[in-house]
Amino acid sequence: MFIAIVPAYNEASTVGAVVKSLLPHVDRVLVVDDGSTDQTSSFAKEAGAFVIRHGLNRGQGAALETGHVYARQIGAEYVLHFDADGQFSVDDIAPSLSALQEANADVLFGSRYKTRMAKARVPWTKRYILRPLAQIVDRLFGAVKLSDAHNGFRMFTKKALDTISISHDGMAHASEIPALVKKHGLLYIEVPVSVTYHEYGQRMVSGIVVVKDLLLGRFSR
Amino acid sequence: MIIFQLLFFLFSFFAIGTVIKRRKDTLLSNNGTLFWMLFWILADVVVFMPNSTTVFANALGIGRGADVIIYIALAIIFFVLFRLHVKLHMIEQHITRIVRDDAIGTMQDTESQTKK
């Protein structure tokens, strides 16, 4: 079974369309509603998704791991991480799955910097300031070398799903996953995916929170 | 005896009483009780004999006794703050686990009721 995990927090305006667009490309769409205060859950259900709802907002990493727990329970063979705000394109799913299978890899990371249109699509502050800083932080915390670690488009095989357990509730999971890939010696590939920016996304303050979470994570286990 | 010394002594007396009460209520470990008792006794010694810190400061190569107190206090405060941060992080993780188990359990209940 190929399951798409869509973490969503107050995404009522986009989640329905995202679920409908995903359904022809995967066997099951699971929306993890991370304690939304709007109608995210009901719109996702109406669109045809399975919905798990967190009683409290716990962060994107926590929502993804909840999806992982469910995917393990139903014995999913492939898992796709896909954002609920409609920034990713479903046209990237089939080529990515083929690339993952052909490379016999365990994890696939999407990269917006590997596309030809990267310069035009990615804001310059992300390209020249946030991305280099994020890469330095990721390397310091033991991640594999990626051009776009903080891209939410990822695919896991069953092996990776059984091996990787996300412990960071917030956005630090984006640094944790590449670190766990390296730690467990999993095979990974990076493929170009298109990203449409509706909002700016993560800002510098979010980056500082990520570093704080990564540091504290080192001392709390 | 100046007023500050008297007030501090009364406060430390109250603090030691609280430590003993916490120990009796088994909210404090033996090591914790020992640490806080020594802390307040030492604080009394410093307040009643201010020059005692100067001797200690000079041994460490620091000029004034008050400076030693400030350095040690800052180090302890930062250490406690760090430990609290880590503790908070762990509590957050426990909350997430409870929220996750509850969310998945609710979904499974709904699924099984739908199948019936």
Tab-separated table of N, CA, C and O in Angstrom, chain B:
chain	number	residue	atom	x	y	z
B	1	MET	N	23.701	42.787	65.607
B	1	MET	CA	23.069	42.144	64.440
B	1	MET	C	22.253	43.184	63.666
B	1	MET	O	21.378	43.831	64.230
B	2	ILE	N	22.580	43.355	62.383
B	2	ILE	CA	21.820	44.330	61.598
B	2	ILE	C	20.491	43.706	61.145
B	2	ILE	O	20.334	42.476	61.161
B	3	ILE	N	19.557	44.588	60.716
B	3	ILE	CA	18.200	44.119	60.392
B	3	ILE	C	18.221	43.061	59.282
B	3	ILE	O	17.523	42.054	59.342
B	4	PHE	N	19.085	43.292	58.237
B	4	PHE	CA	19.137	42.350	57.114
B	4	PHE	C	19.497	40.940	57.583
B	4	PHE	O	18.895	39.944	57.153
B	5	GLN	N	20.515	40.899	58.520
B	5	GLN	CA	20.941	39.584	59.019
B	5	GLN	C	19.810	38.867	59.741
B	5	GLN	O	19.597	37.667	59.560
B	6	LEU	N	19.049	39.640	60.507
B	6	LEU	CA	17.937	39.055	61.253
B	6	LEU	C	16.864	38.524	60.294
B	6	LEU	O	16.400	37.382	60.431
B	7	LEU	N	16.509	39.378	59.309
B	7	LEU	CA	15.486	38.960	58.340
B	7	LEU	C	15.935	37.730	57.553
B	7	LEU	O	15.161	36.801	57.313
B	8	PHE	N	17.223	37.742	57.150
B	8	PHE	CA	17.725	36.616	56.356
B	8	PHE	C	17.715	35.330	57.183
B	8	PHE	O	17.358	34.251	56.684
B	9	PHE	N	18.101	35.482	58.466
B	9	PHE	CA	18.117	34.301	59.333
B	9	PHE	C	16.706	33.717	59.466
B	9	PHE	O	16.515	32.505	59.372
B	10	LEU	N	15.727	34.593	59.658
B	10	LEU	CA	14.332	34.137	59.780
B	10	LEU	C	13.877	33.447	58.489
B	10	LEU	O	13.227	32.406	58.507
B	11	PHE	N	14.259	34.051	57.350
B	11	PHE	CA	13.867	33.473	56.060
B	11	PHE	C	14.505	32.098	55.853
B	11	PHE	O	13.842	31.149	55.412
B	12	SER	N	15.806	32.000	56.185
B	12	SER	CA	16.500	30.713	56.001
B	12	SER	C	15.920	29.645	56.932
B	12	SER	O	15.836	28.471	56.576
B	13	PHE	N	15.507	30.101	58.124
B	13	PHE	CA	14.865	29.188	59.080
B	13	PHE	C	13.576	28.616	58.469
B	13	PHE	O	13.324	27.420	58.505
B	14	PHE	N	12.819	29.524	57.862
B	14	PHE	CA	11.572	29.120	57.195
B	14	PHE	C	11.878	28.178	56.019
B	14	PHE	O	11.205	27.154	55.821
B	15	ALA	N	12.943	28.515	55.245
B	15	ALA	CA	13.320	27.709	54.074
B	15	ALA	C	13.742	26.300	54.496
B	15	ALA	O	13.339	25.305	53.875
B	16	ILE	N	14.525	26.216	55.595
B	16	ILE	CA	14.970	24.895	56.078
B	16	ILE	C	13.764	24.090	56.558
B	16	ILE	O	13.657	22.878	56.319
B	17	GLY	N	12.816	24.790	57.204
B	17	GLY	CA	11.576	24.133	57.644
B	17	GLY	C	10.829	23.538	56.451
B	17	GLY	O	10.331	22.405	56.507
B	18	THR	N	10.785	24.305	55.343
B	18	THR	CA	10.105	23.829	54.130
B	18	THR	C	10.810	22.600	53.566
B	18	THR	O	10.156	21.639	53.135
B	19	VAL	N	12.156	22.641	53.596
B	19	VAL	CA	12.942	21.508	53.087
B	19	VAL	C	12.609	20.240	53.889
B	19	VAL	O	12.370	19.167	53.317
B	20	ILE	N	12.564	20.391	55.221
B	20	ILE	CA	12.275	19.227	56.087
B	20	ILE	C	10.860	18.697	55.809
B	20	ILE	O	10.639	17.492	55.715
B	21	LYS	N	9.911	19.643	55.634
B	21	LYS	CA	8.521	19.249	55.354
B	21	LYS	C	8.446	18.477	54.027
B	21	LYS	O	7.769	17.449	53.918
B	22	ARG	N	9.163	19.002	53.014
B	22	ARG	CA	9.162	18.332	51.694
B	22	ARG	C	9.739	16.920	51.807
B	22	ARG	O	9.297	15.992	51.152
B	23	ARG	N	10.792	16.783	52.658
B	23	ARG	CA	11.429	15.471	52.842
B	23	ARG	C	10.430	14.500	53.487
B	23	ARG	O	10.321	13.349	53.078
B	24	LYS	N	9.707	15.033	54.501
B	24	LYS	CA	8.718	14.192	55.197
B	24	LYS	C	7.609	13.756	54.250
B	24	LYS	O	7.081	12.654	54.364
B	25	ASP	N	7.252	14.658	53.336
B	25	ASP	CA	6.200	14.339	52.340
B	25	ASP	C	6.753	13.498	51.184
B	25	ASP	O	6.062	13.294	50.178
B	26	THR	N	8.006	13.074	51.304
B	26	THR	CA	8.759	12.292	50.294
B	26	THR	C	8.784	12.970	48.908
B	26	THR	O	8.838	12.327	47.878
B	27	LEU	N	8.756	14.300	48.929
B	27	LEU	CA	8.857	15.029	47.660
B	27	LEU	C	10.306	15.381	47.334
B	27	LEU	O	10.617	15.829	46.229
B	28	LEU	N	11.191	15.183	48.325
B	28	LEU	CA	12.604	15.513	48.138
B	28	LEU	C	13.454	14.290	48.478
B	28	LEU	O	13.188	13.606	49.471
B	29	SER	N	14.489	14.042	47.656
B	29	SER	CA	15.371	12.898	47.905
B	29	SER	C	16.351	13.230	49.033
B	29	SER	O	16.453	14.384	49.455
B	30	ASN	N	17.092	12.211	49.503
B	30	ASN	CA	18.102	12.446	50.554
B	30	ASN	C	19.139	13.447	50.079
B	30	ASN	O	19.522	14.355	50.801
B	31	ASN	N	19.605	13.256	48.830
B	31	ASN	CA	20.627	14.161	48.279
B	31	ASN	C	20.084	15.580	48.156
B	31	ASN	O	20.784	16.547	48.473
B	32	GLY	N	18.846	15.684	47.710
B	32	GLY	CA	18.215	17.001	47.562
B	32	GLY	C	18.087	17.692	48.909
B	32	GLY	O	18.385	18.882	49.039
B	33	THR	N	17.675	16.934	49.922
B	33	THR	CA	17.526	17.498	51.274
B	33	THR	C	18.875	17.993	51.784
B	33	THR	O	18.986	19.114	52.291
B	34	LEU	N	19.906	17.146	51.607
B	34	LEU	CA	21.247	17.507	52.062
B	34	LEU	C	21.732	18.770	51.368
B	34	LEU	O	22.265	19.689	52.003
B	35	PHE	N	21.512	18.841	50.041
B	35	PHE	CA	21.972	19.996	49.262
B	35	PHE	C	21.323	21.282	49.752
B	35	PHE	O	22.003	22.270	50.034
B	36	TRP	N	19.986	21.265	49.898
B	36	TRP	CA	19.296	22.503	50.281
B	36	TRP	C	19.568	22.904	51.736
B	36	TRP	O	19.648	24.088	52.047
B	37	MET	N	19.749	21.911	52.612
B	37	MET	CA	20.100	22.231	54.010
B	37	MET	C	21.459	22.921	54.041
B	37	MET	O	21.609	23.972	54.669
B	38	LEU	N	22.433	22.309	53.344
B	38	LEU	CA	23.784	22.889	53.317
B	38	LEU	C	23.760	24.276	52.697
B	38	LEU	O	24.449	25.192	53.148
B	39	PHE	N	22.946	24.410	51.627
B	39	PHE	CA	22.857	25.695	50.925
B	39	PHE	C	22.420	26.808	51.873
B	39	PHE	O	23.043	27.866	51.951
B	40	TRP	N	21.351	26.559	52.631
B	40	TRP	CA	20.832	27.600	53.523
B	40	TRP	C	21.751	27.834	54.720
B	40	TRP	O	21.901	28.978	55.184
B	41	ILE	N	22.369	26.790	55.227
B	41	ILE	CA	23.320	26.964	56.346
B	41	ILE	C	24.514	27.801	55.881
B	41	ILE	O	24.951	28.740	56.539
B	42	LEU	N	25.011	27.473	54.673
B	42	LEU	CA	26.140	28.215	54.096
B	42	LEU	C	25.759	29.673	53.846
B	42	LEU	O	26.563	30.587	54.098
B	43	ALA	N	24.533	29.872	53.369
B	43	ALA	CA	24.056	31.239	53.126
B	43	ALA	C	24.036	32.027	54.437
B	43	ALA	O	24.431	33.199	54.481
B	44	ASP	N	23.612	31.373	55.532
B	44	ASP	CA	23.616	32.029	56.851
B	44	ASP	C	25.037	32.395	57.274
B	44	ASP	O	25.280	33.499	57.774
B	45	VAL	N	25.951	31.455	57.060
B	45	VAL	CA	27.356	31.703	57.425
B	45	VAL	C	27.865	32.928	56.675
B	45	VAL	O	28.506	33.823	57.245
B	46	VAL	N	27.575	33.006	55.370
B	46	VAL	CA	28.052	34.126	54.551
B	46	VAL	C	27.427	35.444	55.014
B	46	VAL	O	28.110	36.461	55.100
B	47	VAL	N	26.146	35.407	55.355
B	47	VAL	CA	25.461	36.639	55.775
B	47	VAL	C	25.991	37.116	57.142
B	47	VAL	O	26.187	38.308	57.352
B	48	PHE	N	26.261	36.175	58.049
B	48	PHE	CA	26.736	36.566	59.382
B	48	PHE	C	28.242	36.845	59.404
B	48	PHE	O	28.715	37.599	60.232
B	49	MET	N	28.994	36.222	58.483
B	49	MET	CA	30.445	36.472	58.421
B	49	MET	C	30.830	36.817	56.981
B	49	MET	O	31.380	35.964	56.253
B	50	PRO	N	30.522	38.029	56.556
B	50	PRO	CA	30.751	38.406	55.153
B	50	PRO	C	32.207	38.232	54.708
B	50	PRO	O	32.478	37.967	53.539
B	51	ASN	N	33.140	38.366	55.651
B	51	ASN	CA	34.558	38.255	55.271
B	51	ASN	C	34.961	36.836	54.875
B	51	ASN	O	35.996	36.635	54.232
B	52	SER	N	34.122	35.861	55.290
B	52	SER	CA	34.458	34.460	54.973
B	52	SER	C	34.536	34.239	53.458
B	52	SER	O	35.339	33.449	52.973
B	53	THR	N	33.708	34.978	52.706
B	53	THR	CA	33.744	34.794	51.250
B	53	THR	C	35.001	35.392	50.641
B	53	THR	O	35.484	34.934	49.615
B	54	THR	N	35.533	36.448	51.298
B	54	THR	CA	36.747	37.082	50.780
B	54	THR	C	37.917	36.102	50.833
B	54	THR	O	38.731	36.038	49.913
B	55	VAL	N	37.973	35.329	51.929
B	55	VAL	CA	39.046	34.324	52.064
B	55	VAL	C	38.954	33.334	50.908
B	55	VAL	O	39.940	33.024	50.228
B	56	PHE	N	37.734	32.886	50.648
B	56	PHE	CA	37.496	31.921	49.571
B	56	PHE	C	37.820	32.548	48.209
B	56	PHE	O	38.464	31.927	47.357
B	57	ALA	N	37.392	33.822	48.046
B	57	ALA	CA	37.627	34.521	46.781
B	57	ALA	C	39.124	34.670	46.519
B	57	ALA	O	39.601	34.406	45.407
B	58	ASN	N	39.848	35.069	47.539
B	58	ASN	CA	41.309	35.248	47.380
B	58	ASN	C	41.993	33.940	47.010
B	58	ASN	O	42.927	33.934	46.212
B	59	ALA	N	41.490	32.851	47.592
B	59	ALA	CA	42.076	31.532	47.286
B	59	ALA	C	41.884	31.207	45.802
B	59	ALA	O	42.702	30.523	45.186
B	60	LEU	N	40.775	31.716	45.228
B	60	LEU	CA	40.493	31.459	43.806
B	60	LEU	C	41.094	32.537	42.894
B	60	LEU	O	40.965	32.463	41.670
B	61	GLY	N	41.689	33.560	43.504
B	61	GLY	CA	42.290	34.624	42.712
B	61	GLY	C	41.310	35.710	42.320
B	61	GLY	O	41.553	36.490	41.403
B	62	ILE	N	40.143	35.733	43.012
B	62	ILE	CA	39.149	36.777	42.748
B	62	ILE	C	39.218	37.785	43.884
B	62	ILE	O	39.373	37.408	45.059
B	63	GLY	N	39.130	39.080	43.531
B	63	GLY	CA	39.327	40.145	44.516
B	63	GLY	C	38.310	40.167	45.641
B	63	GLY	O	38.667	40.075	46.819
B	64	ARG	N	37.036	40.250	45.296
B	64	ARG	CA	36.027	40.452	46.331
B	64	ARG	C	35.158	39.210	46.540
B	64	ARG	O	34.844	38.486	45.591
B	65	GLY	N	34.747	39.046	47.796
B	65	GLY	CA	33.886	37.902	48.126
B	65	GLY	C	32.535	37.979	47.439
B	65	GLY	O	31.980	36.975	46.993
B	66	ALA	N	32.008	39.229	47.313
B	66	ALA	CA	30.699	39.408	46.673
B	66	ALA	C	30.731	38.934	45.217
B	66	ALA	O	29.747	38.397	44.702
B	67	ASP	N	31.904	39.152	44.575
B	67	ASP	CA	32.030	38.719	43.170
B	67	ASP	C	31.924	37.197	43.044
B	67	ASP	O	31.288	36.681	42.125
B	68	VAL	N	32.552	36.501	43.999
B	68	VAL	CA	32.490	35.025	43.977
B	68	VAL	C	31.037	34.570	44.057
B	68	VAL	O	30.602	33.682	43.324
B	69	ILE	N	30.294	35.218	44.963
B	69	ILE	CA	28.882	34.854	45.137
B	69	ILE	C	28.122	35.049	43.816
B	69	ILE	O	27.344	34.192	43.393
B	70	ILE	N	28.375	36.204	43.179
B	70	ILE	CA	27.665	36.496	41.917
B	70	ILE	C	28.029	35.456	40.856
B	70	ILE	O	27.155	34.919	40.167
B	71	TYR	N	29.315	35.112	40.721
B	71	TYR	CA	29.746	34.136	39.705
B	71	TYR	C	29.086	32.776	39.949
B	71	TYR	O	28.551	32.151	39.035
B	72	ILE	N	29.149	32.343	41.227
B	72	ILE	CA	28.586	31.018	41.553
B	72	ILE	C	27.068	31.020	41.333
B	72	ILE	O	26.504	30.091	40.751
B	73	ALA	N	26.421	32.122	41.770
B	73	ALA	CA	24.964	32.207	41.614
B	73	ALA	C	24.577	32.152	40.144
B	73	ALA	O	23.645	31.446	39.766
B	74	LEU	N	25.319	32.896	39.308
B	74	LEU	CA	25.014	32.897	37.870
B	74	LEU	C	25.168	31.499	37.274
B	74	LEU	O	24.312	31.050	36.506
B	75	ALA	N	26.264	30.830	37.655
B	75	ALA	CA	26.513	29.481	37.124
B	75	ALA	C	25.370	28.544	37.518
B	75	ALA	O	24.849	27.791	36.681
B	76	ILE	N	24.958	28.632	38.796
B	76	ILE	CA	23.872	27.754	39.275
B	76	ILE	C	22.560	28.079	38.556
B	76	ILE	O	21.844	27.184	38.102
B	77	ILE	N	22.276	29.400	38.406
B	77	ILE	CA	21.022	29.795	37.752
B	77	ILE	C	20.976	29.264	36.306
B	77	ILE	O	19.974	28.709	35.860
B	78	PHE	N	22.075	29.422	35.568
B	78	PHE	CA	22.111	28.937	34.186
B	78	PHE	C	21.952	27.417	34.111
B	78	PHE	O	21.269	26.895	33.245
B	79	PHE	N	22.603	26.733	35.065
B	79	PHE	CA	22.512	25.275	35.081
B	79	PHE	C	21.070	24.826	35.345
B	79	PHE	O	20.535	23.956	34.655
B	80	VAL	N	20.437	25.484	36.343
B	80	VAL	CA	19.052	25.125	36.683
B	80	VAL	C	18.119	25.427	35.507
B	80	VAL	O	17.246	24.641	35.159
B	81	LEU	N	18.367	26.583	34.849
B	81	LEU	CA	17.550	26.985	33.699
B	81	LEU	C	17.667	25.947	32.576
B	81	LEU	O	16.673	25.562	31.954
B	82	PHE	N	18.884	25.487	32.351
B	82	PHE	CA	19.117	24.483	31.304
B	82	PHE	C	18.389	23.184	31.636
B	82	PHE	O	17.717	22.590	30.789
B	83	ARG	N	18.507	22.776	32.901
B	83	ARG	CA	17.842	21.528	33.316
B	83	ARG	C	16.329	21.648	33.179
B	83	ARG	O	15.654	20.707	32.771
B	84	LEU	N	15.815	22.831	33.518
B	84	LEU	CA	14.368	23.045	33.390
B	84	LEU	C	13.935	22.955	31.929
B	84	LEU	O	12.907	22.379	31.612
B	85	HIS	N	14.761	23.525	31.035
B	85	HIS	CA	14.473	23.481	29.599
B	85	HIS	C	14.408	22.040	29.106
B	85	HIS	O	13.502	21.661	28.377
B	86	VAL	N	15.397	21.249	29.519
B	86	VAL	CA	15.453	19.842	29.094
B	86	VAL	C	14.245	19.086	29.641
B	86	VAL	O	13.602	18.306	28.930
B	87	LYS	N	13.925	19.359	30.907
B	87	LYS	CA	12.779	18.705	31.547
B	87	LYS	C	11.488	19.045	30.799
B	87	LYS	O	10.665	18.174	30.519
B	88	LEU	N	11.362	20.326	30.457
B	88	LEU	CA	10.183	20.802	29.729
B	88	LEU	C	10.071	20.096	28.378
B	88	LEU	O	8.981	19.697	27.950
B	89	HIS	N	11.218	19.946	27.717
B	89	HIS	CA	11.277	19.270	26.420
B	89	HIS	C	10.777	17.830	26.556
B	89	HIS	O	10.015	17.342	25.715
B	90	MET	N	11.198	17.165	27.638
B	90	MET	CA	10.776	15.781	27.859
B	90	MET	C	9.276	15.700	28.150
B	90	MET	O	8.588	14.810	27.659
B	91	ILE	N	8.786	16.661	28.941
B	91	ILE	CA	7.348	16.683	29.245
B	91	ILE	C	6.545	16.892	27.957
B	91	ILE	O	5.521	16.253	27.729
B	92	GLU	N	7.056	17.786	27.088
B	92	GLU	CA	6.395	18.036	25.786
B	92	GLU	C	6.295	16.734	24.997
B	92	GLU	O	5.274	16.439	24.384
B	93	GLN	N	7.384	15.939	25.021
B	93	GLN	CA	7.380	14.677	24.279
B	93	GLN	C	6.358	13.697	24.853
B	93	GLN	O	5.704	12.971	24.110
B	94	HIS	N	6.253	13.697	26.186
B	94	HIS	CA	5.266	12.812	26.821
B	94	HIS	C	3.842	13.227	26.437
B	94	HIS	O	2.996	12.379	26.168
B	95	ILE	N	3.607	14.543	26.406
B	95	ILE	CA	2.276	15.039	26.015
B	95	ILE	C	1.964	14.586	24.584
B	95	ILE	O	0.867	14.112	24.293
B	96	THR	N	2.954	14.711	23.709
B	96	THR	CA	2.754	14.302	22.316
B	96	THR	C	2.376	12.825	22.233
B	96	THR	O	1.483	12.443	21.473
B	97	ARG	N	3.049	11.999	23.023
B	97	ARG	CA	2.774	10.557	22.994
B	97	ARG	C	1.320	10.278	23.414
B	97	ARG	O	0.627	9.472	22.816
B	98	ILE	N	0.884	11.000	24.464
B	98	ILE	CA	-0.493	10.813	24.940
B	98	ILE	C	-1.492	11.272	23.865
B	98	ILE	O	-2.458	10.574	23.556
B	99	VAL	N	-1.215	12.452	23.282
B	99	VAL	CA	-2.101	13.003	22.238
B	99	VAL	C	-2.162	12.032	21.052
B	99	VAL	O	-3.227	11.764	20.499
B	100	ARG	N	-0.997	11.474	20.680
B	100	ARG	CA	-0.927	10.551	19.526
B	100	ARG	C	-1.720	9.267	19.791
B	100	ARG	O	-2.545	8.853	18.976
B	101	ASP	N	-1.485	8.668	20.956
B	101	ASP	CA	-2.190	7.424	21.296
B	101	ASP	C	-3.698	7.648	21.321
B	101	ASP	O	-4.473	6.828	20.837
B	102	ASP	N	-4.093	8.798	21.880
B	102	ASP	CA	-5.515	9.127	21.960
B	102	ASP	C	-6.101	9.308	20.555
B	102	ASP	O	-7.183	8.789	20.248
B	103	ALA	N	-5.353	10.025	19.689
B	103	ALA	CA	-5.841	10.309	18.327
B	103	ALA	C	-6.003	9.022	17.525
B	103	ALA	O	-7.026	8.809	16.865
B	104	ILE	N	-4.996	8.142	17.608
B	104	ILE	CA	-5.066	6.885	16.842
B	104	ILE	C	-6.154	5.976	17.409
B	104	ILE	O	-6.920	5.366	16.662
B	105	GLY	N	-6.262	5.936	18.737
B	105	GLY	CA	-7.294	5.123	19.375
B	105	GLY	C	-8.688	5.577	18.965
B	105	GLY	O	-9.548	4.759	18.629
B	106	THR	N	-8.900	6.898	18.959
B	106	THR	CA	-10.211	7.443	18.566
B	106	THR	C	-10.522	7.074	17.123
B	106	THR	O	-11.650	6.698	16.791
B	107	MET	N	-9.497	7.161	16.250
B	107	MET	CA	-9.718	6.834	14.848
B	107	MET	C	-10.086	5.359	14.673
B	107	MET	O	-11.002	5.014	13.924
B	108	GLN	N	-9.373	4.495	15.407
B	108	GLN	CA	-9.653	3.057	15.310
B	108	GLN	C	-11.054	2.720	15.819
B	108	GLN	O	-11.755	1.900	15.235
B	109	ASP	N	-11.447	3.405	16.919
B	109	ASP	CA	-12.809	3.195	17.447
B	109	ASP	C	-13.851	3.584	16.404
B	109	ASP	O	-14.819	2.860	16.176
B	110	THR	N	-13.631	4.750	15.778
B	110	THR	CA	-14.581	5.239	14.762
B	110	THR	C	-14.640	4.260	13.589
B	110	THR	O	-15.726	3.949	13.086
B	111	GLU	N	-13.456	3.757	13.175
B	111	GLU	CA	-13.393	2.812	12.042
B	111	GLU	C	-14.167	1.532	12.350
B	111	GLU	O	-14.949	1.045	11.544
B	112	SER	N	-13.936	0.994	13.589
B	112	SER	CA	-14.595	-0.271	13.935
B	112	SER	C	-16.116	-0.092	14.070
B	112	SER	O	-16.884	-0.967	13.718
B	113	GLN	N	-16.543	1.089	14.562
B	113	GLN	CA	-17.991	1.359	14.654
B	113	GLN	C	-18.617	1.496	13.270
B	113	GLN	O	-19.725	1.017	13.026
B	114	THR	N	-17.878	2.088	12.336
B	114	THR	CA	-18.372	2.248	10.965
B	114	THR	C	-18.539	0.876	10.298
B	114	THR	O	-19.504	0.647	9.563
B	115	LYS	N	-17.568	-0.032	10.573
B	115	LYS	CA	-17.632	-1.362	9.971
B	115	LYS	C	-18.846	-2.148	10.476
B	115	LYS	O	-19.465	-2.914	9.741
B	116	LYS	N	-19.199	-1.949	11.784
B	116	LYS	CA	-20.354	-2.651	12.374
B	116	LYS	C	-21.657	-2.185	11.704
B	116	LYS	O	-22.573	-2.864	11.493
